[in-house]
């Protein structure tokens, strides 16, 4: 049985994935990943926040429908979710705006703009509440892919997909090609391994106003705008920071260069230039395979309605068999809805990945569908060097 490590109760992801013994044992090799993911969910849905728990769960259920995980929808319904996950739009203007925002950053996070957060503010949502809404959508993306990815490792394909009615204001948009970020600095519009910075669209907590709890919530990270903004919900950020460390800063499981590679591939699918720059740079440094990483960054994905990739296989072209299999799986798991199949898993096993490496690959990919959505929905990147 998969557990949080402290109790005999199964964690939510393990329970929803209905883990068999083989994959449960492999996943237990990194017990802090299991525990920290559970803690993050409990902090987000059961802890204090400026959005009521029933609304948080209702919006998470709406996102879970987009990801094609009916069991996750039912999970929230059983725990008191407001019925915001049906096909009828909420009557309340504030809830309608929140549902539209969840819809947008679940399906088309790269299309989010500062104006979308302004609409939430006009609807009555505070900066703390806006962070809560983005965390709700982003965490659900992580949780859904963790569940579906672990099922794939057990030979179970995703079930039938019935998306909810469209509510997003992003329908028909294309991604902004603006050359100037919201802070007036030059904004990157192409993928790179160079160092980028990020600026928030709603006010982060000022450095001199951070509480000890907020500072602790991102200990080990920088106190830049991103983490100071997320620290508006400190218990969630603390669990998320610990989960990041548990997945990426360990020796167990997949070689770290390949975890970073999966993060970069995921960021290409979601279209997060900032996240891709960080993790492509790390993968290149650790693997010493700069040309292969740059080949991944250089692929332009065809995108259809709502900026959803029409195909992701091109990201793996030109790589050796192992990296090609890792990239292909991560990219397909990152799509909305998930397009990964058991054939992807068979290919990974054929090139030598163990069960422990496979569960690690699922966790790394799922985590970056969370990170991408936070970065894309709450701010934009910029070049830190003004001379550029």
GROMACS .gro file of C-alpha atoms in nm:
model
  388
    1UNK     CA    1   0.000   0.000   0.000
    2UNK     CA    2   0.126   0.345  -0.083
    3UNK     CA    3   0.134   0.571   0.221
    4UNK     CA    4   0.235   0.921   0.319
    5UNK     CA    5   0.513   0.772   0.529
    6UNK     CA    6   0.360   0.874   0.863
    7UNK     CA    7   0.030   0.685   0.867
    8UNK     CA    8  -0.127   0.369   0.737
    9UNK     CA    9  -0.368   0.571   0.523
   10UNK     CA   10  -0.296   0.578   0.148
   11UNK     CA   11  -0.205   0.913   0.000
   12UNK     CA   12  -0.451   1.070  -0.245
   13UNK     CA   13  -0.237   1.017  -0.556
   14UNK     CA   14  -0.161   0.655  -0.469
   15UNK     CA   15  -0.527   0.585  -0.389
   16UNK     CA   16  -0.659   0.748  -0.706
   17UNK     CA   17  -0.398   0.566  -0.915
   18UNK     CA   18  -0.497   0.234  -0.751
   19UNK     CA   19  -0.134   0.132  -0.729
   20UNK     CA   20  -0.034  -0.229  -0.766
   21UNK     CA   21   0.241  -0.366  -0.544
   22UNK     CA   22   0.517  -0.334  -0.802
   23UNK     CA   23   0.467   0.038  -0.870
   24UNK     CA   24   0.388   0.113  -0.504
   25UNK     CA   25   0.724  -0.036  -0.403
   26UNK     CA   26   0.906   0.160  -0.674
   27UNK     CA   27   0.738   0.485  -0.572
   28UNK     CA   28   0.820   0.421  -0.205
   29UNK     CA   29   1.190   0.452  -0.293
   30UNK     CA   30   1.144   0.829  -0.264
   31UNK     CA   31   0.901   0.850   0.029
   32UNK     CA   32   0.936   1.226   0.071
   33UNK     CA   33   0.788   1.276  -0.276
   34UNK     CA   34   0.476   1.090  -0.162
   35UNK     CA   35   0.459   1.272   0.170
   36UNK     CA   36   0.523   1.624   0.041
   37UNK     CA   37   0.269   1.589  -0.241
   38UNK     CA   38   0.007   1.483   0.012
   39UNK     CA   39   0.099   1.772   0.241
   40UNK     CA   40   0.066   2.018  -0.046
   41UNK     CA   41  -0.284   1.894  -0.129
   42UNK     CA   42  -0.392   1.908   0.234
   43UNK     CA   43  -0.254   2.260   0.274
   44UNK     CA   44  -0.425   2.379  -0.042
   45UNK     CA   45  -0.768   2.228   0.009
   46UNK     CA   46  -0.798   2.196   0.387
   47UNK     CA   47  -0.582   2.480   0.513
   48UNK     CA   48  -0.666   2.848   0.559
   49UNK     CA   49  -0.705   3.056   0.242
   50UNK     CA   50  -0.902   3.361   0.123
   51UNK     CA   51  -1.108   3.133  -0.105
   52UNK     CA   52  -1.350   2.901   0.073
   53UNK     CA   53  -1.264   2.531   0.079
   54UNK     CA   54  -1.583   2.430  -0.112
   55UNK     CA   55  -1.496   2.678  -0.389
   56UNK     CA   56  -1.133   2.561  -0.402
   57UNK     CA   57  -1.251   2.203  -0.440
   58UNK     CA   58  -1.517   2.298  -0.693
   59UNK     CA   59  -1.263   2.475  -0.910
   60UNK     CA   60  -1.019   2.185  -0.875
   61UNK     CA   61  -1.295   1.949  -0.990
   62UNK     CA   62  -1.349   2.170  -1.295
   63UNK     CA   63  -0.977   2.148  -1.376
   64UNK     CA   64  -0.981   1.771  -1.319
   65UNK     CA   65  -1.250   1.736  -1.584
   66UNK     CA   66  -1.023   1.907  -1.835
   67UNK     CA   67  -0.746   1.663  -1.744
   68UNK     CA   68  -0.979   1.366  -1.786
   69UNK     CA   69  -0.966   1.226  -1.432
   70UNK     CA   70  -1.327   1.162  -1.321
   71UNK     CA   71  -1.208   0.995  -1.001
   72UNK     CA   72  -1.040   1.323  -0.902
   73UNK     CA   73  -1.364   1.509  -0.974
   74UNK     CA   74  -1.545   1.265  -0.747
   75UNK     CA   75  -1.271   1.298  -0.483
   76UNK     CA   76  -1.349   1.669  -0.449
   77UNK     CA   77  -1.725   1.619  -0.471
   78UNK     CA   78  -1.713   1.376  -0.180
   79UNK     CA   79  -1.527   1.638   0.024
   80UNK     CA   80  -1.780   1.915  -0.016
   81UNK     CA   81  -1.691   2.079  -0.347
   82UNK     CA   82  -1.924   2.351  -0.470
   83UNK     CA   83  -2.088   2.226  -0.793
   84UNK     CA   84  -1.873   2.447  -1.016
   85UNK     CA   85  -1.758   2.155  -1.225
   86UNK     CA   86  -2.076   2.104  -1.426
   87UNK     CA   87  -2.156   2.250  -1.766
   88UNK     CA   88  -2.357   2.542  -1.626
   89UNK     CA   89  -2.159   2.858  -1.551
   90UNK     CA   90  -2.176   2.997  -1.197
   91UNK     CA   91  -2.432   3.273  -1.154
   92UNK     CA   92  -2.216   3.475  -0.915
   93UNK     CA   93  -1.988   3.713  -1.115
   94UNK     CA   94  -1.687   3.651  -0.892
   95UNK     CA   95  -1.722   3.272  -0.922
   96UNK     CA   96  -1.778   3.303  -1.296
   97UNK     CA   97  -1.452   3.499  -1.326
   98UNK     CA   98  -1.270   3.241  -1.114
   99UNK     CA   99  -1.404   2.950  -1.321
  100UNK     CA  100  -1.295   3.125  -1.641
  101UNK     CA  101  -0.947   3.173  -1.498
  102UNK     CA  102  -0.920   2.808  -1.396
  103UNK     CA  103  -1.035   2.708  -1.743
  104UNK     CA  104  -0.779   2.935  -1.910
  105UNK     CA  105  -0.471   2.826  -1.717
  106UNK     CA  106  -0.571   2.460  -1.716
  107UNK     CA  107  -0.604   2.438  -2.094
  108UNK     CA  108  -0.409   2.737  -2.232
  109UNK     CA  109  -0.174   2.868  -1.961
  110UNK     CA  110   0.060   3.033  -2.213
  111UNK     CA  111  -0.227   3.261  -2.322
  112UNK     CA  112  -0.273   3.415  -1.976
  113UNK     CA  113  -0.197   3.786  -1.954
  114UNK     CA  114  -0.182   4.060  -1.695
  115UNK     CA  115  -0.528   4.167  -1.812
  116UNK     CA  116  -0.668   3.832  -1.696
  117UNK     CA  117  -0.554   3.904  -1.341
  118UNK     CA  118  -0.697   4.254  -1.370
  119UNK     CA  119  -1.034   4.095  -1.449
  120UNK     CA  120  -1.008   3.884  -1.134
  121UNK     CA  121  -0.926   4.195  -0.933
  122UNK     CA  122  -1.226   4.377  -1.082
  123UNK     CA  123  -1.443   4.079  -0.985
  124UNK     CA  124  -1.338   4.124  -0.622
  125UNK     CA  125  -1.051   3.876  -0.582
  126UNK     CA  126  -0.757   3.994  -0.367
  127UNK     CA  127  -0.389   3.920  -0.449
  128UNK     CA  128  -0.393   3.640  -0.190
  129UNK     CA  129  -0.705   3.494  -0.352
  130UNK     CA  130  -0.555   3.519  -0.702
  131UNK     CA  131  -0.253   3.318  -0.586
  132UNK     CA  132  -0.494   3.064  -0.436
  133UNK     CA  133  -0.684   3.031  -0.766
  134UNK     CA  134  -0.365   2.980  -0.966
  135UNK     CA  135  -0.233   2.729  -0.713
  136UNK     CA  136  -0.563   2.538  -0.735
  137UNK     CA  137  -0.543   2.501  -1.112
  138UNK     CA  138  -0.169   2.435  -1.114
  139UNK     CA  139  -0.169   2.176  -0.835
  140UNK     CA  140  -0.458   1.992  -1.002
  141UNK     CA  141  -0.250   1.969  -1.322
  142UNK     CA  142   0.027   1.807  -1.117
  143UNK     CA  143  -0.205   1.572  -0.930
  144UNK     CA  144  -0.389   1.461  -1.245
  145UNK     CA  145  -0.066   1.375  -1.427
  146UNK     CA  146   0.079   1.198  -1.127
  147UNK     CA  147  -0.232   0.980  -1.116
  148UNK     CA  148  -0.253   0.915  -1.491
  149UNK     CA  149   0.122   0.861  -1.522
  150UNK     CA  150   0.127   0.600  -1.245
  151UNK     CA  151  -0.168   0.427  -1.405
  152UNK     CA  152   0.020   0.411  -1.735
  153UNK     CA  153   0.310   0.241  -1.558
  154UNK     CA  154   0.061  -0.027  -1.457
  155UNK     CA  155  -0.060  -0.076  -1.815
  156UNK     CA  156  -0.378   0.128  -1.782
  157UNK     CA  157  -0.463   0.376  -2.059
  158UNK     CA  158  -0.645   0.704  -1.985
  159UNK     CA  159  -1.023   0.667  -1.994
  160UNK     CA  160  -1.276   0.843  -2.217
  161UNK     CA  161  -1.244   1.220  -2.220
  162UNK     CA  162  -1.543   1.454  -2.195
  163UNK     CA  163  -1.433   1.816  -2.150
  164UNK     CA  164  -1.651   2.070  -1.970
  165UNK     CA  165  -1.816   2.361  -2.149
  166UNK     CA  166  -1.577   2.640  -2.250
  167UNK     CA  167  -1.578   2.940  -2.022
  168UNK     CA  168  -1.234   3.084  -2.088
  169UNK     CA  169  -1.170   3.431  -2.227
  170UNK     CA  170  -0.864   3.282  -2.400
  171UNK     CA  171  -1.057   3.114  -2.680
  172UNK     CA  172  -0.927   3.232  -3.016
  173UNK     CA  173  -0.618   3.406  -2.873
  174UNK     CA  174  -0.258   3.349  -2.972
  175UNK     CA  175   0.038   3.381  -2.741
  176UNK     CA  176   0.165   3.733  -2.685
  177UNK     CA  177   0.480   3.824  -2.879
  178UNK     CA  178   0.528   4.146  -2.684
  179UNK     CA  179   0.893   4.248  -2.654
  180UNK     CA  180   0.840   4.435  -2.328
  181UNK     CA  181   0.754   4.275  -1.993
  182UNK     CA  182   0.514   4.433  -1.746
  183UNK     CA  183   0.808   4.596  -1.561
  184UNK     CA  184   0.929   4.768  -1.878
  185UNK     CA  185   1.227   4.536  -1.932
  186UNK     CA  186   1.297   4.341  -2.250
  187UNK     CA  187   1.089   4.024  -2.267
  188UNK     CA  188   1.221   3.700  -2.424
  189UNK     CA  189   1.004   3.550  -2.696
  190UNK     CA  190   1.233   3.264  -2.802
  191UNK     CA  191   1.365   2.967  -2.608
  192UNK     CA  192   1.710   2.995  -2.457
  193UNK     CA  193   1.943   2.838  -2.200
  194UNK     CA  194   2.051   3.181  -2.084
  195UNK     CA  195   1.959   3.319  -1.743
  196UNK     CA  196   1.622   3.496  -1.729
  197UNK     CA  197   1.437   3.686  -1.457
  198UNK     CA  198   1.064   3.700  -1.381
  199UNK     CA  199   0.828   3.975  -1.268
  200UNK     CA  200   0.486   3.940  -1.106
  201UNK     CA  201   0.155   4.082  -1.233
  202UNK     CA  202   0.012   4.118  -0.880
  203UNK     CA  203   0.209   4.255  -0.585
  204UNK     CA  204   0.448   4.010  -0.416
  205UNK     CA  205   0.498   4.041  -0.043
  206UNK     CA  206   0.761   4.315   0.009
  207UNK     CA  207   1.092   4.185   0.144
  208UNK     CA  208   1.063   4.387   0.465
  209UNK     CA  209   0.709   4.261   0.527
  210UNK     CA  210   0.775   3.887   0.500
  211UNK     CA  211   0.672   3.698   0.813
  212UNK     CA  212   0.898   3.423   0.952
  213UNK     CA  213   0.649   3.166   0.819
  214UNK     CA  214   0.661   3.317   0.472
  215UNK     CA  215   1.041   3.327   0.473
  216UNK     CA  216   1.054   2.964   0.582
  217UNK     CA  217   0.811   2.863   0.306
  218UNK     CA  218   1.075   2.915   0.036
  219UNK     CA  219   1.392   2.859   0.236
  220UNK     CA  220   1.672   2.755   0.003
  221UNK     CA  221   1.525   2.954  -0.287
  222UNK     CA  222   1.577   3.319  -0.379
  223UNK     CA  223   1.358   3.593  -0.236
  224UNK     CA  224   1.269   3.718  -0.584
  225UNK     CA  225   0.920   3.819  -0.687
  226UNK     CA  226   0.807   3.465  -0.772
  227UNK     CA  227   0.854   3.309  -0.430
  228UNK     CA  228   0.751   3.623  -0.243
  229UNK     CA  229   0.427   3.618  -0.441
  230UNK     CA  230   0.362   3.249  -0.373
  231UNK     CA  231   0.439   3.307  -0.005
  232UNK     CA  232   0.097   3.473   0.021
  233UNK     CA  233  -0.014   3.112   0.073
  234UNK     CA  234   0.281   2.999   0.287
  235UNK     CA  235   0.172   2.650   0.391
  236UNK     CA  236   0.114   2.549   0.030
  237UNK     CA  237   0.445   2.701  -0.078
  238UNK     CA  238   0.633   2.529   0.206
  239UNK     CA  239   0.502   2.188   0.098
  240UNK     CA  240   0.569   2.269  -0.267
  241UNK     CA  241   0.927   2.380  -0.195
  242UNK     CA  242   0.989   2.058  -0.003
  243UNK     CA  243   0.836   1.853  -0.286
  244UNK     CA  244   1.059   2.024  -0.542
  245UNK     CA  245   1.364   1.925  -0.335
  246UNK     CA  246   1.237   1.570  -0.285
  247UNK     CA  247   1.194   1.517  -0.660
  248UNK     CA  248   1.493   1.699  -0.804
  249UNK     CA  249   1.768   1.729  -0.541
  250UNK     CA  250   1.817   1.358  -0.471
  251UNK     CA  251   2.033   1.075  -0.603
  252UNK     CA  252   1.761   0.810  -0.613
  253UNK     CA  253   1.561   0.734  -0.925
  254UNK     CA  254   1.620   0.880  -1.270
  255UNK     CA  255   1.958   1.047  -1.339
  256UNK     CA  256   1.911   1.411  -1.247
  257UNK     CA  257   2.004   1.535  -1.595
  258UNK     CA  258   1.707   1.337  -1.727
  259UNK     CA  259   1.471   1.474  -1.462
  260UNK     CA  260   1.575   1.820  -1.576
  261UNK     CA  261   1.532   1.709  -1.938
  262UNK     CA  262   1.174   1.602  -1.862
  263UNK     CA  263   1.111   1.940  -1.698
  264UNK     CA  264   1.240   2.118  -2.008
  265UNK     CA  265   1.028   1.902  -2.242
  266UNK     CA  266   0.722   1.965  -2.027
  267UNK     CA  267   0.789   2.339  -2.038
  268UNK     CA  268   0.808   2.325  -2.418
  269UNK     CA  269   0.464   2.164  -2.433
  270UNK     CA  270   0.312   2.413  -2.190
  271UNK     CA  271   0.512   2.690  -2.364
  272UNK     CA  272   0.688   2.835  -2.060
  273UNK     CA  273   1.004   3.006  -2.185
  274UNK     CA  274   1.125   3.086  -1.833
  275UNK     CA  275   1.097   2.730  -1.692
  276UNK     CA  276   1.250   2.582  -2.006
  277UNK     CA  277   1.551   2.813  -1.976
  278UNK     CA  278   1.622   2.706  -1.617
  279UNK     CA  279   1.588   2.333  -1.667
  280UNK     CA  280   1.740   2.308  -2.012
  281UNK     CA  281   2.043   2.486  -1.868
  282UNK     CA  282   2.061   2.239  -1.578
  283UNK     CA  283   2.017   1.936  -1.802
  284UNK     CA  284   2.289   2.059  -2.036
  285UNK     CA  285   2.528   2.127  -1.748
  286UNK     CA  286   2.472   1.789  -1.584
  287UNK     CA  287   2.473   1.579  -1.901
  288UNK     CA  288   2.735   1.774  -2.098
  289UNK     CA  289   2.500   1.735  -2.396
  290UNK     CA  290   2.442   2.098  -2.487
  291UNK     CA  291   2.367   2.028  -2.854
  292UNK     CA  292   2.101   1.769  -2.770
  293UNK     CA  293   1.933   2.005  -2.522
  294UNK     CA  294   1.945   2.289  -2.774
  295UNK     CA  295   1.789   2.059  -3.034
  296UNK     CA  296   1.493   2.011  -2.799
  297UNK     CA  297   1.462   2.385  -2.738
  298UNK     CA  298   1.476   2.456  -3.110
  299UNK     CA  299   1.168   2.250  -3.200
  300UNK     CA  300   0.861   2.458  -3.286
  301UNK     CA  301   0.543   2.271  -3.194
  302UNK     CA  302   0.236   2.305  -3.419
  303UNK     CA  303  -0.048   2.450  -3.212
  304UNK     CA  304  -0.421   2.452  -3.275
  305UNK     CA  305  -0.716   2.610  -3.100
  306UNK     CA  306  -0.641   2.745  -2.753
  307UNK     CA  307  -0.266   2.706  -2.816
  308UNK     CA  308  -0.284   2.330  -2.753
  309UNK     CA  309  -0.005   2.135  -2.930
  310UNK     CA  310  -0.135   1.932  -3.223
  311UNK     CA  311   0.160   1.691  -3.190
  312UNK     CA  312   0.457   1.657  -2.956
  313UNK     CA  313   0.661   1.377  -3.116
  314UNK     CA  314   0.887   1.628  -3.291
  315UNK     CA  315   1.045   1.723  -2.958
  316UNK     CA  316   1.218   1.382  -2.945
  317UNK     CA  317   1.359   1.383  -3.297
  318UNK     CA  318   1.735   1.360  -3.337
  319UNK     CA  319   1.799   1.226  -2.986
  320UNK     CA  320   1.946   0.889  -2.890
  321UNK     CA  321   1.702   0.611  -2.805
  322UNK     CA  322   1.691   0.674  -2.430
  323UNK     CA  323   1.656   1.052  -2.445
  324UNK     CA  324   1.405   1.022  -2.726
  325UNK     CA  325   1.190   0.788  -2.515
  326UNK     CA  326   1.216   1.014  -2.207
  327UNK     CA  327   1.125   1.328  -2.402
  328UNK     CA  328   0.840   1.160  -2.591
  329UNK     CA  329   0.679   1.033  -2.270
  330UNK     CA  330   0.722   1.357  -2.076
  331UNK     CA  331   0.581   1.563  -2.362
  332UNK     CA  332   0.279   1.337  -2.408
  333UNK     CA  333   0.210   1.329  -2.033
  334UNK     CA  334   0.223   1.710  -2.026
  335UNK     CA  335  -0.053   1.766  -2.283
  336UNK     CA  336  -0.412   1.854  -2.187
  337UNK     CA  337  -0.571   1.605  -2.203
  338UNK     CA  338  -0.287   1.359  -2.150
  339UNK     CA  339  -0.184   1.189  -2.474
  340UNK     CA  340   0.073   0.946  -2.327
  341UNK     CA  341  -0.002   0.577  -2.377
  342UNK     CA  342   0.128   0.246  -2.250
  343UNK     CA  343   0.330   0.228  -2.574
  344UNK     CA  344   0.540   0.517  -2.441
  345UNK     CA  345   0.600   0.319  -2.121
  346UNK     CA  346   0.689   0.004  -2.315
  347UNK     CA  347   0.947   0.204  -2.509
  348UNK     CA  348   1.099   0.342  -2.188
  349UNK     CA  349   1.130  -0.004  -2.041
  350UNK     CA  350   1.283  -0.131  -2.365
  351UNK     CA  351   1.566   0.123  -2.336
  352UNK     CA  352   1.635   0.016  -1.979
  353UNK     CA  353   1.439   0.240  -1.742
  354UNK     CA  354   1.357   0.070  -1.413
  355UNK     CA  355   1.030   0.110  -1.225
  356UNK     CA  356   1.202   0.348  -0.980
  357UNK     CA  357   1.322   0.562  -1.270
  358UNK     CA  358   0.978   0.556  -1.430
  359UNK     CA  359   0.800   0.674  -1.116
  360UNK     CA  360   1.060   0.949  -1.085
  361UNK     CA  361   0.999   1.054  -1.446
  362UNK     CA  362   0.626   1.077  -1.379
  363UNK     CA  363   0.686   1.292  -1.070
  364UNK     CA  364   0.929   1.528  -1.246
  365UNK     CA  365   0.699   1.577  -1.543
  366UNK     CA  366   0.388   1.624  -1.330
  367UNK     CA  367   0.564   1.876  -1.106
  368UNK     CA  368   0.647   2.098  -1.401
  369UNK     CA  369   0.293   2.110  -1.527
  370UNK     CA  370   0.234   2.276  -1.187
  371UNK     CA  371   0.536   2.507  -1.204
  372UNK     CA  372   0.464   2.614  -1.562
  373UNK     CA  373   0.108   2.718  -1.479
  374UNK     CA  374   0.217   2.931  -1.187
  375UNK     CA  375   0.484   3.108  -1.389
  376UNK     CA  376   0.257   3.165  -1.688
  377UNK     CA  377  -0.052   3.279  -1.498
  378UNK     CA  378   0.108   3.515  -1.246
  379UNK     CA  379   0.378   3.709  -1.434
  380UNK     CA  380   0.620   3.716  -1.725
  381UNK     CA  381   0.994   3.668  -1.786
  382UNK     CA  382   1.242   3.938  -1.878
  383UNK     CA  383   1.609   3.970  -1.962
  384UNK     CA  384   1.798   4.070  -1.648
  385UNK     CA  385   2.072   4.244  -1.847
  386UNK     CA  386   1.941   4.588  -1.947
  387UNK     CA  387   2.206   4.612  -2.219
  388UNK     CA  388   2.018   4.349  -2.419
   0.00000   0.00000   0.00000
